[in-house]
Every structure is written in structure tokens, then in C-alpha cells.
């Protein structure tokens, strides 16, 4: 086991991001294509929010309109900024993994953006799945 492991050891570095004006339909397609449930929202490289699959579902007409085309048209008119969680909690790459575990373990969210502490620019993301995989690998030896 790594002594006092840091967030950089488990964070995903190849993170797809979107701007706040991107239509939710595009985000939904990206989530499906990439197999992810969370997408950081950035202005340049600075994190301004995070949008989850649940956020998209809350705005979606899918429950009431079975026509996918109608739902996609609806979501195309809704910008990410209207559905995202603004100014989400963040981690820094040198934070201990236990900090990520404490925050994710609270159950309020299932992903945390990782930012450079000096520039506040996005450098990664940590999800509950990343944390479970990391712990599994550490316990396996």
C-alpha cells in the first residue's frame, strides 16, 4: 500500500469538459459516447461547475415524451449553465486520498474536480468509481 496516497494517484487526467453555454443534448451524447456520468464545466480551464447524468435527467422530457427526437430538441435549447452544479467542491492533486473518500463518502455527489491550487485550472477528476478501483488495487497488494 502507498503510504499516505495522494489524489493525483487516482484521478483521471484525460477529462472531457464543456463550456457553460453548450446545449445539454450535446453533453448527454458525450456522456453516452464516453461512458461517463460527470462532465466538468469550464471557462477556459477554470472550473465553474459540473454537470451529471442526473442533472441532465432532471431537465429531460424523456419521462413524459417517449420520442427521442423531441427530447433531443428540448435539451438542445437548454444550456449547461441551467443544469450544472455551480462552483463545485474541488480537490488538489496533493490532497490525501482520505479527503476524497470523506467528501465522496458523504453521498452528496459522486465526482470531484481536481484543480491546480495556484492557477485553479482543471487537472483531473475523481469519481466514486475511481476511488473504489484505487482502494481495490491497494488492498489487492
mmCIF file with all atom_site columns, N, CA, C and O in Angstrom, residues 70-119:
data_model
loop_
_atom_site.group_PDB
_atom_site.id
_atom_site.type_symbol
_atom_site.label_atom_id
_atom_site.label_alt_id
_atom_site.label_comp_id
_atom_site.label_asym_id
_atom_site.label_entity_id
_atom_site.label_seq_id
_atom_site.pdbx_PDB_ins_code
_atom_site.Cartn_x
_atom_site.Cartn_y
_atom_site.Cartn_z
_atom_site.occupancy
_atom_site.B_iso_or_equiv
_atom_site.pdbx_formal_charge
_atom_site.auth_seq_id
_atom_site.auth_comp_id
_atom_site.auth_asym_id
_atom_site.auth_atom_id
_atom_site.pdbx_PDB_model_num
ATOM 1   N N  . UNK A 1 70  ? -37.808 14.526 -29.998 1.00 0.00 ? 70  UNK A N  1
ATOM 2   C CA . UNK A 1 70  ? -38.403 15.660 -29.287 1.00 0.00 ? 70  UNK A CA 1
ATOM 3   C C  . UNK A 1 70  ? -37.577 15.998 -28.049 1.00 0.00 ? 70  UNK A C  1
ATOM 4   O O  . UNK A 1 70  ? -37.313 17.163 -27.760 1.00 0.00 ? 70  UNK A O  1
ATOM 5   N N  . UNK A 1 71  ? -37.154 14.985 -27.326 1.00 0.00 ? 71  UNK A N  1
ATOM 6   C CA . UNK A 1 71  ? -36.339 15.197 -26.137 1.00 0.00 ? 71  UNK A CA 1
ATOM 7   C C  . UNK A 1 71  ? -35.006 15.840 -26.505 1.00 0.00 ? 71  UNK A C  1
ATOM 8   O O  . UNK A 1 71  ? -34.560 16.778 -25.848 1.00 0.00 ? 71  UNK A O  1
ATOM 9   N N  . UNK A 1 72  ? -34.353 15.346 -27.563 1.00 0.00 ? 72  UNK A N  1
ATOM 10  C CA . UNK A 1 72  ? -33.083 15.927 -28.005 1.00 0.00 ? 72  UNK A CA 1
ATOM 11  C C  . UNK A 1 72  ? -33.266 17.387 -28.404 1.00 0.00 ? 72  UNK A C  1
ATOM 12  O O  . UNK A 1 72  ? -32.417 18.232 -28.110 1.00 0.00 ? 72  UNK A O  1
ATOM 13  N N  . UNK A 1 73  ? -34.365 17.692 -29.087 1.00 0.00 ? 73  UNK A N  1
ATOM 14  C CA . UNK A 1 73  ? -34.633 19.078 -29.485 1.00 0.00 ? 73  UNK A CA 1
ATOM 15  C C  . UNK A 1 73  ? -34.803 19.952 -28.240 1.00 0.00 ? 73  UNK A C  1
ATOM 16  O O  . UNK A 1 73  ? -34.287 21.076 -28.180 1.00 0.00 ? 73  UNK A O  1
ATOM 17  N N  . UNK A 1 74  ? -35.519 19.443 -27.244 1.00 0.00 ? 74  UNK A N  1
ATOM 18  C CA . UNK A 1 74  ? -35.705 20.173 -25.997 1.00 0.00 ? 74  UNK A CA 1
ATOM 19  C C  . UNK A 1 74  ? -34.364 20.431 -25.316 1.00 0.00 ? 74  UNK A C  1
ATOM 20  O O  . UNK A 1 74  ? -34.046 21.560 -24.929 1.00 0.00 ? 74  UNK A O  1
ATOM 21  N N  . UNK A 1 75  ? -33.567 19.381 -25.164 1.00 0.00 ? 75  UNK A N  1
ATOM 22  C CA . UNK A 1 75  ? -32.274 19.518 -24.499 1.00 0.00 ? 75  UNK A CA 1
ATOM 23  C C  . UNK A 1 75  ? -31.311 20.410 -25.278 1.00 0.00 ? 75  UNK A C  1
ATOM 24  O O  . UNK A 1 75  ? -30.420 21.021 -24.692 1.00 0.00 ? 75  UNK A O  1
ATOM 25  N N  . UNK A 1 76  ? -31.497 20.510 -26.579 1.00 0.00 ? 76  UNK A N  1
ATOM 26  C CA . UNK A 1 76  ? -30.645 21.388 -27.396 1.00 0.00 ? 76  UNK A CA 1
ATOM 27  C C  . UNK A 1 76  ? -30.870 22.854 -27.059 1.00 0.00 ? 76  UNK A C  1
ATOM 28  O O  . UNK A 1 76  ? -30.009 23.695 -27.312 1.00 0.00 ? 76  UNK A O  1
ATOM 29  N N  . UNK A 1 77  ? -32.014 23.162 -26.492 1.00 0.00 ? 77  UNK A N  1
ATOM 30  C CA . UNK A 1 77  ? -32.318 24.537 -26.124 1.00 0.00 ? 77  UNK A CA 1
ATOM 31  C C  . UNK A 1 77  ? -31.971 24.897 -24.696 1.00 0.00 ? 77  UNK A C  1
ATOM 32  O O  . UNK A 1 77  ? -32.186 26.034 -24.272 1.00 0.00 ? 77  UNK A O  1
ATOM 33  N N  . UNK A 1 78  ? -31.430 23.944 -23.953 1.00 0.00 ? 78  UNK A N  1
ATOM 34  C CA . UNK A 1 78  ? -31.095 24.187 -22.545 1.00 0.00 ? 78  UNK A CA 1
ATOM 35  C C  . UNK A 1 78  ? -29.572 24.219 -22.404 1.00 0.00 ? 78  UNK A C  1
ATOM 36  O O  . UNK A 1 78  ? -28.909 23.204 -22.638 1.00 0.00 ? 78  UNK A O  1
ATOM 37  N N  . UNK A 1 79  ? -28.996 25.362 -22.023 1.00 0.00 ? 79  UNK A N  1
ATOM 38  C CA . UNK A 1 79  ? -27.543 25.410 -21.839 1.00 0.00 ? 79  UNK A CA 1
ATOM 39  C C  . UNK A 1 79  ? -27.119 24.716 -20.547 1.00 0.00 ? 79  UNK A C  1
ATOM 40  O O  . UNK A 1 79  ? -27.887 24.668 -19.566 1.00 0.00 ? 79  UNK A O  1
ATOM 41  N N  . UNK A 1 80  ? -25.921 24.197 -20.547 1.00 0.00 ? 80  UNK A N  1
ATOM 42  C CA . UNK A 1 80  ? -25.368 23.504 -19.380 1.00 0.00 ? 80  UNK A CA 1
ATOM 43  C C  . UNK A 1 80  ? -25.493 24.357 -18.121 1.00 0.00 ? 80  UNK A C  1
ATOM 44  O O  . UNK A 1 80  ? -25.814 23.848 -17.048 1.00 0.00 ? 80  UNK A O  1
ATOM 45  N N  . UNK A 1 81  ? -25.265 25.667 -18.224 1.00 0.00 ? 81  UNK A N  1
ATOM 46  C CA . UNK A 1 81  ? -25.288 26.531 -17.036 1.00 0.00 ? 81  UNK A CA 1
ATOM 47  C C  . UNK A 1 81  ? -26.616 26.456 -16.276 1.00 0.00 ? 81  UNK A C  1
ATOM 48  O O  . UNK A 1 81  ? -26.654 26.694 -15.077 1.00 0.00 ? 81  UNK A O  1
ATOM 49  N N  . UNK A 1 82  ? -27.696 26.087 -16.979 1.00 0.00 ? 82  UNK A N  1
ATOM 50  C CA . UNK A 1 82  ? -29.004 25.997 -16.332 1.00 0.00 ? 82  UNK A CA 1
ATOM 51  C C  . UNK A 1 82  ? -29.218 24.676 -15.585 1.00 0.00 ? 82  UNK A C  1
ATOM 52  O O  . UNK A 1 82  ? -30.210 24.547 -14.867 1.00 0.00 ? 82  UNK A O  1
ATOM 53  N N  . UNK A 1 83  ? -28.330 23.719 -15.763 1.00 0.00 ? 83  UNK A N  1
ATOM 54  C CA . UNK A 1 83  ? -28.497 22.411 -15.119 1.00 0.00 ? 83  UNK A CA 1
ATOM 55  C C  . UNK A 1 83  ? -27.328 22.017 -14.221 1.00 0.00 ? 83  UNK A C  1
ATOM 56  O O  . UNK A 1 83  ? -27.468 21.132 -13.388 1.00 0.00 ? 83  UNK A O  1
ATOM 57  N N  . UNK A 1 84  ? -26.183 22.678 -14.386 1.00 0.00 ? 84  UNK A N  1
ATOM 58  C CA . UNK A 1 84  ? -24.970 22.276 -13.663 1.00 0.00 ? 84  UNK A CA 1
ATOM 59  C C  . UNK A 1 84  ? -25.023 22.667 -12.195 1.00 0.00 ? 84  UNK A C  1
ATOM 60  O O  . UNK A 1 84  ? -25.821 23.512 -11.781 1.00 0.00 ? 84  UNK A O  1
ATOM 61  N N  . UNK A 1 85  ? -24.152 22.039 -11.425 1.00 0.00 ? 85  UNK A N  1
ATOM 62  C CA . UNK A 1 85  ? -23.879 22.475 -10.067 1.00 0.00 ? 85  UNK A CA 1
ATOM 63  C C  . UNK A 1 85  ? -22.762 23.494 -10.179 1.00 0.00 ? 85  UNK A C  1
ATOM 64  O O  . UNK A 1 85  ? -21.654 23.157 -10.622 1.00 0.00 ? 85  UNK A O  1
ATOM 65  N N  . UNK A 1 86  ? -23.054 24.734 -9.841  1.00 0.00 ? 86  UNK A N  1
ATOM 66  C CA . UNK A 1 86  ? -22.058 25.797 -9.954  1.00 0.00 ? 86  UNK A CA 1
ATOM 67  C C  . UNK A 1 86  ? -21.052 25.718 -8.811  1.00 0.00 ? 86  UNK A C  1
ATOM 68  O O  . UNK A 1 86  ? -21.384 25.325 -7.692  1.00 0.00 ? 86  UNK A O  1
ATOM 69  N N  . UNK A 1 87  ? -19.817 26.098 -9.127  1.00 0.00 ? 87  UNK A N  1
ATOM 70  C CA . UNK A 1 87  ? -18.746 26.161 -8.140  1.00 0.00 ? 87  UNK A CA 1
ATOM 71  C C  . UNK A 1 87  ? -18.702 24.939 -7.233  1.00 0.00 ? 87  UNK A C  1
ATOM 72  O O  . UNK A 1 87  ? -18.875 25.038 -6.013  1.00 0.00 ? 87  UNK A O  1
ATOM 73  N N  . UNK A 1 88  ? -18.473 23.779 -7.843  1.00 0.00 ? 88  UNK A N  1
ATOM 74  C CA . UNK A 1 88  ? -18.456 22.545 -7.040  1.00 0.00 ? 88  UNK A CA 1
ATOM 75  C C  . UNK A 1 88  ? -17.250 22.485 -6.111  1.00 0.00 ? 88  UNK A C  1
ATOM 76  O O  . UNK A 1 88  ? -16.274 23.208 -6.296  1.00 0.00 ? 88  UNK A O  1
ATOM 77  N N  . UNK A 1 89  ? -17.348 21.612 -5.120  1.00 0.00 ? 89  UNK A N  1
ATOM 78  C CA . UNK A 1 89  ? -16.192 21.359 -4.263  1.00 0.00 ? 89  UNK A CA 1
ATOM 79  C C  . UNK A 1 89  ? -15.078 20.813 -5.135  1.00 0.00 ? 89  UNK A C  1
ATOM 80  O O  . UNK A 1 89  ? -15.326 20.068 -6.085  1.00 0.00 ? 89  UNK A O  1
ATOM 81  N N  . UNK A 1 90  ? -13.848 21.169 -4.797  1.00 0.00 ? 90  UNK A N  1
ATOM 82  C CA . UNK A 1 90  ? -12.701 20.714 -5.574  1.00 0.00 ? 90  UNK A CA 1
ATOM 83  C C  . UNK A 1 90  ? -11.683 20.041 -4.673  1.00 0.00 ? 90  UNK A C  1
ATOM 84  O O  . UNK A 1 90  ? -11.684 20.218 -3.452  1.00 0.00 ? 90  UNK A O  1
ATOM 85  N N  . UNK A 1 91  ? -10.829 19.273 -5.309  1.00 0.00 ? 91  UNK A N  1
ATOM 86  C CA . UNK A 1 91  ? -9.671  18.679 -4.659  1.00 0.00 ? 91  UNK A CA 1
ATOM 87  C C  . UNK A 1 91  ? -8.424  19.252 -5.319  1.00 0.00 ? 91  UNK A C  1
ATOM 88  O O  . UNK A 1 91  ? -8.496  19.781 -6.434  1.00 0.00 ? 91  UNK A O  1
ATOM 89  N N  . UNK A 1 92  ? -7.295  19.102 -4.630  1.00 0.00 ? 92  UNK A N  1
ATOM 90  C CA . UNK A 1 92  ? -5.999  19.443 -5.211  1.00 0.00 ? 92  UNK A CA 1
ATOM 91  C C  . UNK A 1 92  ? -5.218  18.140 -5.392  1.00 0.00 ? 92  UNK A C  1
ATOM 92  O O  . UNK A 1 92  ? -5.436  17.183 -4.631  1.00 0.00 ? 92  UNK A O  1
ATOM 93  N N  . UNK A 1 93  ? -4.328  18.078 -6.378  1.00 0.00 ? 93  UNK A N  1
ATOM 94  C CA . UNK A 1 93  ? -3.601  16.825 -6.645  1.00 0.00 ? 93  UNK A CA 1
ATOM 95  C C  . UNK A 1 93  ? -2.849  16.274 -5.428  1.00 0.00 ? 93  UNK A C  1
ATOM 96  O O  . UNK A 1 93  ? -2.714  15.065 -5.284  1.00 0.00 ? 93  UNK A O  1
ATOM 97  N N  . UNK A 1 94  ? -2.374  17.139 -4.532  1.00 0.00 ? 94  UNK A N  1
ATOM 98  C CA . UNK A 1 94  ? -1.602  16.687 -3.370  1.00 0.00 ? 94  UNK A CA 1
ATOM 99  C C  . UNK A 1 94  ? -2.463  16.417 -2.130  1.00 0.00 ? 94  UNK A C  1
ATOM 100 O O  . UNK A 1 94  ? -1.936  16.041 -1.082  1.00 0.00 ? 94  UNK A O  1
ATOM 101 N N  . UNK A 1 95  ? -3.784  16.585 -2.253  1.00 0.00 ? 95  UNK A N  1
ATOM 102 C CA . UNK A 1 95  ? -4.654  16.234 -1.131  1.00 0.00 ? 95  UNK A CA 1
ATOM 103 C C  . UNK A 1 95  ? -4.554  14.733 -0.866  1.00 0.00 ? 95  UNK A C  1
ATOM 104 O O  . UNK A 1 95  ? -4.434  13.937 -1.804  1.00 0.00 ? 95  UNK A O  1
ATOM 105 N N  . UNK A 1 96  ? -4.626  14.339 0.395   1.00 0.00 ? 96  UNK A N  1
ATOM 106 C CA . UNK A 1 96  ? -4.634  12.909 0.698   1.00 0.00 ? 96  UNK A CA 1
ATOM 107 C C  . UNK A 1 96  ? -5.903  12.241 0.127   1.00 0.00 ? 96  UNK A C  1
ATOM 108 O O  . UNK A 1 96  ? -6.967  12.865 0.085   1.00 0.00 ? 96  UNK A O  1
ATOM 109 N N  . UNK A 1 97  ? -5.773  11.002 -0.276  1.00 0.00 ? 97  UNK A N  1
ATOM 110 C CA . UNK A 1 97  ? -6.914  10.253 -0.799  1.00 0.00 ? 97  UNK A CA 1
ATOM 111 C C  . UNK A 1 97  ? -8.041  10.199 0.226   1.00 0.00 ? 97  UNK A C  1
ATOM 112 O O  . UNK A 1 97  ? -9.217  10.225 -0.134  1.00 0.00 ? 97  UNK A O  1
ATOM 113 N N  . UNK A 1 98  ? -7.717  10.185 1.497   1.00 0.00 ? 98  UNK A N  1
ATOM 114 C CA . UNK A 1 98  ? -8.760  10.139 2.528   1.00 0.00 ? 98  UNK A CA 1
ATOM 115 C C  . UNK A 1 98  ? -9.687  11.352 2.449   1.00 0.00 ? 98  UNK A C  1
ATOM 116 O O  . UNK A 1 98  ? -10.866 11.261 2.788   1.00 0.00 ? 98  UNK A O  1
ATOM 117 N N  . UNK A 1 99  ? -9.173  12.506 1.978   1.00 0.00 ? 99  UNK A N  1
ATOM 118 C CA . UNK A 1 99  ? -10.021 13.691 1.821   1.00 0.00 ? 99  UNK A CA 1
ATOM 119 C C  . UNK A 1 99  ? -11.063 13.423 0.727   1.00 0.00 ? 99  UNK A C  1
ATOM 120 O O  . UNK A 1 99  ? -12.239 13.738 0.882   1.00 0.00 ? 99  UNK A O  1
ATOM 121 N N  . UNK A 1 100 ? -10.617 12.838 -0.379  1.00 0.00 ? 100 UNK A N  1
ATOM 122 C CA . UNK A 1 100 ? -11.556 12.473 -1.449  1.00 0.00 ? 100 UNK A CA 1
ATOM 123 C C  . UNK A 1 100 ? -12.578 11.469 -0.923  1.00 0.00 ? 100 UNK A C  1
ATOM 124 O O  . UNK A 1 100 ? -13.778 11.586 -1.206  1.00 0.00 ? 100 UNK A O  1
ATOM 125 N N  . UNK A 1 101 ? -12.108 10.488 -0.161  1.00 0.00 ? 101 UNK A N  1
ATOM 126 C CA . UNK A 1 101 ? -13.011 9.470  0.383   1.00 0.00 ? 101 UNK A CA 1
ATOM 127 C C  . UNK A 1 101 ? -14.038 10.085 1.331   1.00 0.00 ? 101 UNK A C  1
ATOM 128 O O  . UNK A 1 101 ? -15.220 9.724  1.289   1.00 0.00 ? 101 UNK A O  1
ATOM 129 N N  . UNK A 1 102 ? -13.606 11.018 2.163   1.00 0.00 ? 102 UNK A N  1
ATOM 130 C CA . UNK A 1 102 ? -14.534 11.676 3.090   1.00 0.00 ? 102 UNK A CA 1
ATOM 131 C C  . UNK A 1 102 ? -15.612 12.452 2.331   1.00 0.00 ? 102 UNK A C  1
ATOM 132 O O  . UNK A 1 102 ? -16.790 12.369 2.650   1.00 0.00 ? 102 UNK A O  1
ATOM 133 N N  . UNK A 1 103 ? -15.203 13.208 1.325   1.00 0.00 ? 103 UNK A N  1
ATOM 134 C CA . UNK A 1 103 ? -16.157 14.038 0.579   1.00 0.00 ? 103 UNK A CA 1
ATOM 135 C C  . UNK A 1 103 ? -17.099 13.191 -0.267  1.00 0.00 ? 103 UNK A C  1
ATOM 136 O O  . UNK A 1 103 ? -18.309 13.439 -0.309  1.00 0.00 ? 103 UNK A O  1
ATOM 137 N N  . UNK A 1 104 ? -16.556 12.194 -0.944  1.00 0.00 ? 104 UNK A N  1
ATOM 138 C CA . UNK A 1 104 ? -17.409 11.330 -1.773  1.00 0.00 ? 104 UNK A CA 1
ATOM 139 C C  . UNK A 1 104 ? -18.266 10.425 -0.899  1.00 0.00 ? 104 UNK A C  1
ATOM 140 O O  . UNK A 1 104 ? -19.397 10.088 -1.263  1.00 0.00 ? 104 UNK A O  1
ATOM 141 N N  . UNK A 1 105 ? -17.739 10.022 0.246   1.00 0.00 ? 105 UNK A N  1
ATOM 142 C CA . UNK A 1 105 ? -18.469 9.146  1.146   1.00 0.00 ? 105 UNK A CA 1
ATOM 143 C C  . UNK A 1 105 ? -19.697 9.797  1.763   1.00 0.00 ? 105 UNK A C  1
ATOM 144 O O  . UNK A 1 105 ? -20.591 9.107  2.239   1.00 0.00 ? 105 UNK A O  1
ATOM 145 N N  . UNK A 1 106 ? -19.753 11.103 1.733   1.00 0.00 ? 106 UNK A N  1
ATOM 146 C CA . UNK A 1 106 ? -20.920 11.808 2.262   1.00 0.00 ? 106 UNK A CA 1
ATOM 147 C C  . UNK A 1 106 ? -22.161 11.589 1.419   1.00 0.00 ? 106 UNK A C  1
ATOM 148 O O  . UNK A 1 106 ? -23.283 11.781 1.884   1.00 0.00 ? 106 UNK A O  1
ATOM 149 N N  . UNK A 1 107 ? -21.980 11.174 0.174   1.00 0.00 ? 107 UNK A N  1
ATOM 150 C CA . UNK A 1 107 ? -23.089 10.833 -0.695  1.00 0.00 ? 107 UNK A CA 1
ATOM 151 C C  . UNK A 1 107 ? -23.769 11.990 -1.398  1.00 0.00 ? 107 UNK A C  1
ATOM 152 O O  . UNK A 1 107 ? -24.688 11.789 -2.175  1.00 0.00 ? 107 UNK A O  1
ATOM 153 N N  . UNK A 1 108 ? -23.333 13.224 -1.155  1.00 0.00 ? 108 UNK A N  1
ATOM 154 C CA . UNK A 1 108 ? -23.973 14.375 -1.796  1.00 0.00 ? 108 UNK A CA 1
ATOM 155 C C  . UNK A 1 108 ? -23.641 14.454 -3.284  1.00 0.00 ? 108 UNK A C  1
ATOM 156 O O  . UNK A 1 108 ? -24.417 14.976 -4.070  1.00 0.00 ? 108 UNK A O  1
ATOM 157 N N  . UNK A 1 109 ? -22.482 13.928 -3.651  1.00 0.00 ? 109 UNK A N  1
ATOM 158 C CA . UNK A 1 109 ? -22.078 13.905 -5.057  1.00 0.00 ? 109 UNK A CA 1
ATOM 159 C C  . UNK A 1 109 ? -21.169 12.713 -5.284  1.00 0.00 ? 109 UNK A C  1
ATOM 160 O O  . UNK A 1 109 ? -20.692 12.096 -4.332  1.00 0.00 ? 109 UNK A O  1
ATOM 161 N N  . UNK A 1 110 ? -20.944 12.414 -6.555  1.00 0.00 ? 110 UNK A N  1
ATOM 162 C CA . UNK A 1 110 ? -20.178 11.216 -6.907  1.00 0.00 ? 110 UNK A CA 1
ATOM 163 C C  . UNK A 1 110 ? -18.971 11.515 -7.775  1.00 0.00 ? 110 UNK A C  1
ATOM 164 O O  . UNK A 1 110 ? -18.378 10.603 -8.341  1.00 0.00 ? 110 UNK A O  1
ATOM 165 N N  . UNK A 1 111 ? -18.627 12.804 -7.872  1.00 0.00 ? 111 UNK A N  1
ATOM 166 C CA . UNK A 1 111 ? -17.436 13.205 -8.608  1.00 0.00 ? 111 UNK A CA 1
ATOM 167 C C  . UNK A 1 111 ? -16.939 14.535 -8.057  1.00 0.00 ? 111 UNK A C  1
ATOM 168 O O  . UNK A 1 111 ? -17.739 15.388 -7.660  1.00 0.00 ? 111 UNK A O  1
ATOM 169 N N  . UNK A 1 112 ? -15.625 14.689 -8.035  1.00 0.00 ? 112 UNK A N  1
ATOM 170 C CA . UNK A 1 112 ? -14.996 15.931 -7.602  1.00 0.00 ? 112 UNK A CA 1
ATOM 171 C C  . UNK A 1 112 ? -13.962 16.336 -8.638  1.00 0.00 ? 112 UNK A C  1
ATOM 172 O O  . UNK A 1 112 ? -13.178 15.497 -9.094  1.00 0.00 ? 112 UNK A O  1
ATOM 173 N N  . UNK A 1 113 ? -13.965 17.614 -8.991  1.00 0.00 ? 113 UNK A N  1
ATOM 174 C CA . UNK A 1 113 ? -12.936 18.087 -9.907  1.00 0.00 ? 113 UNK A CA 1
ATOM 175 C C  . UNK A 1 113 ? -11.648 18.294 -9.129  1.00 0.00 ? 113 UNK A C  1
ATOM 176 O O  . UNK A 1 113 ? -11.665 18.595 -7.930  1.00 0.00 ? 113 UNK A O  1
ATOM 177 N N  . UNK A 1 114 ? -10.533 18.128 -9.819  1.00 0.00 ? 114 UNK A N  1
ATOM 178 C CA . UNK A 1 114 ? -9.215  18.331 -9.224  1.00 0.00 ? 114 UNK A CA 1
ATOM 179 C C  . UNK A 1 114 ? -8.597  19.524 -9.944  1.00 0.00 ? 114 UNK A C  1
ATOM 180 O O  . UNK A 1 114 ? -8.515  19.531 -11.175 1.00 0.00 ? 114 UNK A O  1
ATOM 181 N N  . UNK A 1 115 ? -8.200  20.527 -9.163  1.00 0.00 ? 115 UNK A N  1
ATOM 182 C CA . UNK A 1 115 ? -7.651  21.741 -9.749  1.00 0.00 ? 115 UNK A CA 1
ATOM 183 C C  . UNK A 1 115 ? -6.248  22.016 -9.212  1.00 0.00 ? 115 UNK A C  1
ATOM 184 O O  . UNK A 1 115 ? -5.906  21.622 -8.094  1.00 0.00 ? 115 UNK A O  1
ATOM 185 N N  . UNK A 1 116 ? -5.470  22.698 -10.028 1.00 0.00 ? 116 UNK A N  1
ATOM 186 C CA . UNK A 1 116 ? -4.149  23.160 -9.616  1.00 0.00 ? 116 UNK A CA 1
ATOM 187 C C  . UNK A 1 116 ? -4.360  24.240 -8.552  1.00 0.00 ? 116 UNK A C  1
ATOM 188 O O  . UNK A 1 116 ? -5.100  25.191 -8.789  1.00 0.00 ? 116 UNK A O  1
ATOM 189 N N  . UNK A 1 117 ? -3.739  24.107 -7.384  1.00 0.00 ? 117 UNK A N  1
ATOM 190 C CA . UNK A 1 117 ? -4.005  25.069 -6.313  1.00 0.00 ? 117 UNK A CA 1
ATOM 191 C C  . UNK A 1 117 ? -3.546  26.496 -6.624  1.00 0.00 ? 117 UNK A C  1
ATOM 192 O O  . UNK A 1 117 ? -4.097  27.448 -6.091  1.00 0.00 ? 117 UNK A O  1
ATOM 193 N N  . UNK A 1 118 ? -2.567  26.661 -7.498  1.00 0.00 ? 118 UNK A N  1
ATOM 194 C CA . UNK A 1 118 ? -2.077  28.010 -7.777  1.00 0.00 ? 118 UNK A CA 1
ATOM 195 C C  . UNK A 1 118 ? -2.843  28.698 -8.907  1.00 0.00 ? 118 UNK A C  1
ATOM 196 O O  . UNK A 1 118 ? -3.027  29.904 -8.888  1.00 0.00 ? 118 UNK A O  1
ATOM 197 N N  . UNK A 1 119 ? -3.315  27.920 -9.898  1.00 0.00 ? 119 UNK A N  1
ATOM 198 C CA . UNK A 1 119 ? -3.998  28.527 -11.047 1.00 0.00 ? 119 UNK A CA 1
ATOM 199 C C  . UNK A 1 119 ? -5.505  28.300 -11.023 1.00 0.00 ? 119 UNK A C  1
ATOM 200 O O  . UNK A 1 119 ? -6.244  28.939 -11.759 1.00 0.00 ? 119 UNK A O  1
#
